[in-house]
Short mmCIF file of N, CA and C in Angstrom, two decimals:
data_model
loop_
_atom_site.label_atom_id
_atom_site.label_comp_id
_atom_site.label_asym_id
_atom_site.label_seq_id
_atom_site.Cartn_x
_atom_site.Cartn_y
_atom_site.Cartn_z
N MET A 189 -2.06 5.66 -39.28
CA MET A 189 -1.67 5.21 -37.97
C MET A 189 -2.04 3.74 -37.83
N THR A 190 -1.10 2.94 -37.42
CA THR A 190 -1.33 1.52 -37.23
C THR A 190 -1.76 1.27 -35.79
N ARG A 191 -2.82 0.52 -35.64
CA ARG A 191 -3.32 0.21 -34.30
C ARG A 191 -2.64 -1.03 -33.76
N ALA A 192 -2.40 -1.02 -32.46
CA ALA A 192 -1.78 -2.17 -31.81
C ALA A 192 -2.80 -3.31 -31.74
N PRO A 193 -2.32 -4.56 -31.75
CA PRO A 193 -3.26 -5.68 -31.64
C PRO A 193 -3.99 -5.65 -30.30
N VAL A 194 -5.17 -6.19 -30.29
CA VAL A 194 -5.98 -6.22 -29.07
C VAL A 194 -5.40 -7.26 -28.13
N THR A 195 -5.22 -6.87 -26.88
CA THR A 195 -4.70 -7.79 -25.88
C THR A 195 -5.87 -8.53 -25.24
N TRP A 196 -5.57 -9.63 -24.56
CA TRP A 196 -6.62 -10.40 -23.88
C TRP A 196 -7.27 -9.58 -22.78
N ALA A 197 -6.48 -8.78 -22.09
CA ALA A 197 -7.04 -7.96 -21.00
C ALA A 197 -8.04 -6.95 -21.54
N ARG A 198 -7.69 -6.31 -22.65
CA ARG A 198 -8.60 -5.32 -23.25
C ARG A 198 -9.85 -5.99 -23.80
N ALA A 199 -9.71 -7.16 -24.41
CA ALA A 199 -10.87 -7.89 -24.93
C ALA A 199 -11.79 -8.32 -23.80
N LEU A 200 -11.23 -8.78 -22.69
CA LEU A 200 -12.03 -9.18 -21.54
C LEU A 200 -12.76 -7.99 -20.94
N ARG A 201 -12.07 -6.84 -20.85
CA ARG A 201 -12.70 -5.63 -20.32
C ARG A 201 -13.85 -5.18 -21.22
N ALA A 202 -13.66 -5.21 -22.53
CA ALA A 202 -14.71 -4.81 -23.45
C ALA A 202 -15.91 -5.76 -23.36
N THR A 203 -15.65 -7.05 -23.23
CA THR A 203 -16.72 -8.03 -23.09
C THR A 203 -17.49 -7.82 -21.79
N THR A 204 -16.78 -7.52 -20.72
CA THR A 204 -17.42 -7.27 -19.42
C THR A 204 -18.30 -6.03 -19.48
N VAL A 205 -17.82 -4.98 -20.09
CA VAL A 205 -18.61 -3.75 -20.22
C VAL A 205 -19.87 -4.02 -21.06
N ALA A 206 -19.72 -4.76 -22.15
CA ALA A 206 -20.88 -5.07 -22.98
C ALA A 206 -21.90 -5.91 -22.21
N ALA A 207 -21.43 -6.86 -21.41
CA ALA A 207 -22.35 -7.68 -20.62
C ALA A 207 -23.06 -6.85 -19.56
N LEU A 208 -22.36 -5.92 -18.92
CA LEU A 208 -22.99 -5.05 -17.93
C LEU A 208 -24.03 -4.13 -18.57
N LEU A 209 -23.74 -3.61 -19.75
CA LEU A 209 -24.72 -2.79 -20.45
C LEU A 209 -25.95 -3.60 -20.86
N ALA A 210 -25.74 -4.84 -21.29
CA ALA A 210 -26.88 -5.71 -21.62
C ALA A 210 -27.70 -6.02 -20.37
N LEU A 211 -27.03 -6.22 -19.24
CA LEU A 211 -27.73 -6.45 -17.98
C LEU A 211 -28.54 -5.22 -17.57
N ALA A 212 -27.96 -4.03 -17.72
CA ALA A 212 -28.68 -2.79 -17.40
C ALA A 212 -29.90 -2.64 -18.30
N LEU A 213 -29.78 -3.00 -19.57
CA LEU A 213 -30.92 -2.94 -20.48
C LEU A 213 -32.01 -3.92 -20.06
N ALA A 214 -31.61 -5.12 -19.63
CA ALA A 214 -32.60 -6.11 -19.17
C ALA A 214 -33.30 -5.64 -17.90
N VAL A 215 -32.55 -5.01 -16.99
CA VAL A 215 -33.16 -4.48 -15.77
C VAL A 215 -34.14 -3.37 -16.11
N ALA A 216 -33.75 -2.49 -17.02
CA ALA A 216 -34.63 -1.39 -17.42
C ALA A 216 -35.89 -1.92 -18.09
N ALA A 217 -35.77 -2.91 -18.93
CA ALA A 217 -36.93 -3.46 -19.63
C ALA A 217 -37.86 -4.20 -18.66
N GLY A 218 -37.28 -4.86 -17.67
CA GLY A 218 -38.08 -5.63 -16.72
C GLY A 218 -38.70 -4.80 -15.61
N ASN A 219 -38.23 -3.58 -15.42
CA ASN A 219 -38.72 -2.73 -14.33
C ASN A 219 -39.27 -1.42 -14.89
N PHE A 220 -40.23 -1.55 -15.77
CA PHE A 220 -40.79 -0.38 -16.42
C PHE A 220 -42.10 0.02 -15.75
N VAL A 221 -42.16 -0.09 -14.43
CA VAL A 221 -43.35 0.24 -13.67
C VAL A 221 -43.15 1.62 -13.04
N LEU A 222 -44.22 2.38 -12.89
CA LEU A 222 -44.13 3.70 -12.28
C LEU A 222 -44.05 3.59 -10.76
N VAL A 223 -43.16 4.38 -10.16
CA VAL A 223 -43.01 4.42 -8.70
C VAL A 223 -42.96 5.88 -8.25
N ASP A 224 -43.34 6.12 -7.00
CA ASP A 224 -43.21 7.44 -6.40
C ASP A 224 -41.85 7.54 -5.72
N VAL A 225 -41.10 8.58 -6.05
CA VAL A 225 -39.79 8.80 -5.47
C VAL A 225 -39.86 10.06 -4.62
N HIS A 226 -39.41 9.96 -3.36
CA HIS A 226 -39.39 11.10 -2.45
C HIS A 226 -37.96 11.31 -1.97
N VAL A 227 -37.38 12.45 -2.32
CA VAL A 227 -36.03 12.82 -1.91
C VAL A 227 -36.12 14.17 -1.22
N LEU A 228 -35.85 14.16 0.09
CA LEU A 228 -36.00 15.36 0.92
C LEU A 228 -37.42 15.91 0.74
N ALA A 229 -37.57 17.14 0.29
CA ALA A 229 -38.91 17.73 0.12
C ALA A 229 -39.42 17.53 -1.30
N LEU A 230 -38.64 16.91 -2.15
CA LEU A 230 -39.01 16.73 -3.56
C LEU A 230 -39.66 15.36 -3.74
N GLY A 231 -40.79 15.32 -4.40
CA GLY A 231 -41.45 14.06 -4.70
C GLY A 231 -41.88 14.04 -6.16
N PHE A 232 -41.66 12.93 -6.83
CA PHE A 232 -42.05 12.81 -8.23
C PHE A 232 -42.29 11.35 -8.58
N GLU A 233 -42.93 11.14 -9.72
CA GLU A 233 -43.23 9.80 -10.20
C GLU A 233 -42.32 9.49 -11.39
N THR A 234 -41.67 8.33 -11.34
CA THR A 234 -40.77 7.95 -12.42
C THR A 234 -40.79 6.44 -12.60
N ARG A 235 -40.16 5.98 -13.63
CA ARG A 235 -40.03 4.54 -13.87
C ARG A 235 -39.01 3.95 -12.90
N LEU A 236 -39.24 2.75 -12.44
CA LEU A 236 -38.35 2.11 -11.48
C LEU A 236 -36.94 1.97 -12.04
N ALA A 237 -36.82 1.66 -13.32
CA ALA A 237 -35.49 1.50 -13.92
C ALA A 237 -34.69 2.79 -13.82
N TRP A 238 -35.34 3.94 -14.06
CA TRP A 238 -34.64 5.22 -13.94
C TRP A 238 -34.23 5.48 -12.50
N ALA A 239 -35.09 5.11 -11.56
CA ALA A 239 -34.80 5.35 -10.14
C ALA A 239 -33.64 4.48 -9.64
N VAL A 240 -33.35 3.39 -10.34
CA VAL A 240 -32.27 2.50 -9.93
C VAL A 240 -30.99 2.76 -10.74
N LEU A 241 -31.11 2.81 -12.07
CA LEU A 241 -29.93 2.89 -12.93
C LEU A 241 -29.25 4.25 -12.93
N VAL A 242 -30.01 5.34 -12.89
CA VAL A 242 -29.40 6.67 -12.93
C VAL A 242 -28.55 6.93 -11.68
N PRO A 243 -29.07 6.72 -10.46
CA PRO A 243 -28.20 6.93 -9.29
C PRO A 243 -27.00 5.98 -9.28
N ALA A 244 -27.19 4.75 -9.73
CA ALA A 244 -26.06 3.81 -9.77
C ALA A 244 -24.99 4.30 -10.75
N GLY A 245 -25.40 4.77 -11.91
CA GLY A 245 -24.45 5.30 -12.89
C GLY A 245 -23.74 6.55 -12.39
N LEU A 246 -24.48 7.44 -11.74
CA LEU A 246 -23.87 8.64 -11.18
C LEU A 246 -22.87 8.29 -10.07
N ALA A 247 -23.23 7.35 -9.22
CA ALA A 247 -22.33 6.94 -8.14
C ALA A 247 -21.06 6.31 -8.71
N PHE A 248 -21.19 5.50 -9.74
CA PHE A 248 -20.02 4.88 -10.37
C PHE A 248 -19.12 5.95 -10.97
N GLY A 249 -19.72 6.90 -11.72
CA GLY A 249 -18.94 7.96 -12.34
C GLY A 249 -18.22 8.82 -11.31
N LEU A 250 -18.91 9.18 -10.22
CA LEU A 250 -18.27 9.97 -9.18
C LEU A 250 -17.16 9.19 -8.49
N GLY A 251 -17.34 7.88 -8.33
CA GLY A 251 -16.29 7.05 -7.74
C GLY A 251 -15.05 7.00 -8.62
N VAL A 252 -15.24 6.91 -9.93
CA VAL A 252 -14.10 6.90 -10.86
C VAL A 252 -13.37 8.23 -10.80
N ILE A 253 -14.12 9.33 -10.83
CA ILE A 253 -13.51 10.66 -10.77
C ILE A 253 -12.76 10.85 -9.46
N TYR A 254 -13.39 10.45 -8.36
CA TYR A 254 -12.76 10.58 -7.04
C TYR A 254 -11.49 9.74 -6.95
N GLY A 255 -11.54 8.53 -7.49
CA GLY A 255 -10.36 7.66 -7.47
C GLY A 255 -9.22 8.22 -8.29
N ARG A 256 -9.51 8.77 -9.46
CA ARG A 256 -8.45 9.36 -10.28
C ARG A 256 -7.89 10.62 -9.64
N ALA A 257 -8.75 11.43 -9.04
CA ALA A 257 -8.28 12.66 -8.38
C ALA A 257 -7.41 12.30 -7.18
N GLY A 258 -7.77 11.26 -6.44
CA GLY A 258 -6.97 10.83 -5.30
C GLY A 258 -5.60 10.33 -5.73
N ALA A 259 -5.56 9.58 -6.84
CA ALA A 259 -4.29 9.06 -7.34
C ALA A 259 -3.41 10.21 -7.83
N ARG A 260 -4.02 11.20 -8.50
CA ARG A 260 -3.26 12.33 -8.98
C ARG A 260 -2.69 13.16 -7.84
N SER A 261 -3.51 13.37 -6.79
CA SER A 261 -3.02 14.18 -5.67
C SER A 261 -1.93 13.44 -4.91
N ALA A 262 -2.02 12.12 -4.82
CA ALA A 262 -0.96 11.34 -4.16
C ALA A 262 0.33 11.42 -4.96
N ASP A 263 0.24 11.35 -6.30
CA ASP A 263 1.43 11.47 -7.14
C ASP A 263 2.02 12.87 -7.06
N ALA A 264 1.14 13.88 -7.01
CA ALA A 264 1.63 15.26 -6.92
C ALA A 264 2.32 15.49 -5.58
N ALA A 265 1.80 14.91 -4.51
CA ALA A 265 2.41 15.07 -3.19
C ALA A 265 3.77 14.39 -3.13
N SER A 266 3.91 13.26 -3.86
CA SER A 266 5.19 12.56 -3.86
C SER A 266 6.18 13.16 -4.84
N GLY A 267 5.69 14.04 -5.74
CA GLY A 267 6.56 14.66 -6.73
C GLY A 267 6.88 13.77 -7.89
N HIS A 268 6.18 12.64 -8.04
CA HIS A 268 6.45 11.69 -9.11
C HIS A 268 5.82 12.16 -10.42
N VAL A 269 6.62 12.31 -11.45
CA VAL A 269 6.12 12.65 -12.78
C VAL A 269 6.66 11.60 -13.72
N GLY A 270 5.76 10.94 -14.46
CA GLY A 270 6.16 9.84 -15.32
C GLY A 270 6.32 10.24 -16.77
N HIS A 271 6.15 9.26 -17.66
CA HIS A 271 6.29 9.39 -19.10
C HIS A 271 5.39 10.48 -19.65
N HIS A 272 5.88 11.33 -20.52
CA HIS A 272 5.13 12.43 -21.14
C HIS A 272 4.65 13.44 -20.11
N GLY A 273 5.28 13.50 -18.96
CA GLY A 273 4.91 14.48 -17.95
C GLY A 273 3.63 14.16 -17.20
N LEU A 274 3.10 12.96 -17.38
CA LEU A 274 1.87 12.58 -16.69
C LEU A 274 2.22 11.96 -15.35
N ALA A 275 1.61 12.46 -14.29
CA ALA A 275 1.92 11.96 -12.96
C ALA A 275 1.52 10.50 -12.85
N GLY A 276 2.41 9.68 -12.32
CA GLY A 276 2.11 8.29 -12.04
C GLY A 276 2.14 7.36 -13.24
N ASP A 277 2.48 7.85 -14.42
CA ASP A 277 2.46 7.01 -15.60
C ASP A 277 3.88 6.59 -15.95
N ASP A 278 4.30 5.40 -15.52
CA ASP A 278 5.66 4.96 -15.80
C ASP A 278 5.71 3.97 -16.96
N ARG A 279 4.57 3.80 -17.65
CA ARG A 279 4.50 2.90 -18.82
C ARG A 279 5.04 1.52 -18.52
N GLY A 280 4.87 1.04 -17.29
CA GLY A 280 5.27 -0.31 -16.94
C GLY A 280 6.77 -0.51 -16.79
N GLN A 281 7.53 0.57 -16.78
CA GLN A 281 8.97 0.43 -16.65
C GLN A 281 9.33 0.15 -15.20
N ARG A 282 10.22 -0.80 -15.00
CA ARG A 282 10.68 -1.11 -13.64
C ARG A 282 11.85 -0.20 -13.32
N GLN A 283 11.89 0.28 -12.09
CA GLN A 283 12.96 1.17 -11.68
C GLN A 283 13.56 0.68 -10.38
N ALA A 284 14.82 1.01 -10.16
CA ALA A 284 15.50 0.66 -8.92
C ALA A 284 16.03 1.93 -8.28
N GLU A 285 15.87 2.02 -6.96
CA GLU A 285 16.44 3.15 -6.24
C GLU A 285 17.81 2.73 -5.73
N VAL A 286 18.82 3.51 -6.08
CA VAL A 286 20.20 3.22 -5.69
C VAL A 286 20.72 4.40 -4.88
N ARG A 287 21.28 4.11 -3.71
CA ARG A 287 21.87 5.17 -2.88
C ARG A 287 23.36 5.29 -3.21
N ASP A 288 23.79 6.54 -3.44
CA ASP A 288 25.20 6.75 -3.71
C ASP A 288 25.96 6.91 -2.38
N ALA A 289 27.25 7.21 -2.47
CA ALA A 289 28.09 7.30 -1.27
C ALA A 289 27.61 8.40 -0.32
N ALA A 290 27.01 9.46 -0.86
CA ALA A 290 26.53 10.57 -0.02
C ALA A 290 25.17 10.26 0.58
N GLY A 291 24.57 9.13 0.22
CA GLY A 291 23.28 8.74 0.77
C GLY A 291 22.08 9.28 -0.01
N GLU A 292 22.34 9.91 -1.16
CA GLU A 292 21.24 10.44 -1.97
C GLU A 292 20.69 9.33 -2.86
N VAL A 293 19.39 9.40 -3.12
CA VAL A 293 18.73 8.37 -3.89
C VAL A 293 18.78 8.71 -5.37
N ASP A 294 19.17 7.74 -6.18
CA ASP A 294 19.20 7.89 -7.63
C ASP A 294 18.31 6.79 -8.21
N VAL A 295 17.32 7.15 -9.05
CA VAL A 295 16.42 6.17 -9.64
C VAL A 295 16.94 5.79 -11.02
N GLN A 296 17.13 4.49 -11.22
CA GLN A 296 17.67 4.00 -12.49
C GLN A 296 16.74 2.94 -13.05
N PRO A 297 16.49 2.96 -14.39
CA PRO A 297 15.66 1.92 -14.99
C PRO A 297 16.37 0.58 -14.96
N LEU A 298 15.60 -0.48 -14.80
CA LEU A 298 16.19 -1.83 -14.79
C LEU A 298 16.22 -2.40 -16.18
#
């Protein structure tokens, strides 16, 4: 299988992710002090880096999942099914809606 060349957008995204991971590592290394954490009736002692990075990572992951689920449900509600049967995936193809004489909408690729 031949791999497609790396695009500038993908290279920039990979560089950004690597920089964020390096920043998270620096935060973890710099905040290795023990703190008391109290959540509702639960109290425990943990490292400050864990108390900051784990909830932030969980919140980011839940946001990504929620965003994808919202996009999927919006596509399902609209009845849009794209390339390979995946909702909302039109592979960048431009389409035009054309009304025929009866007023029905026909979608045609440009």
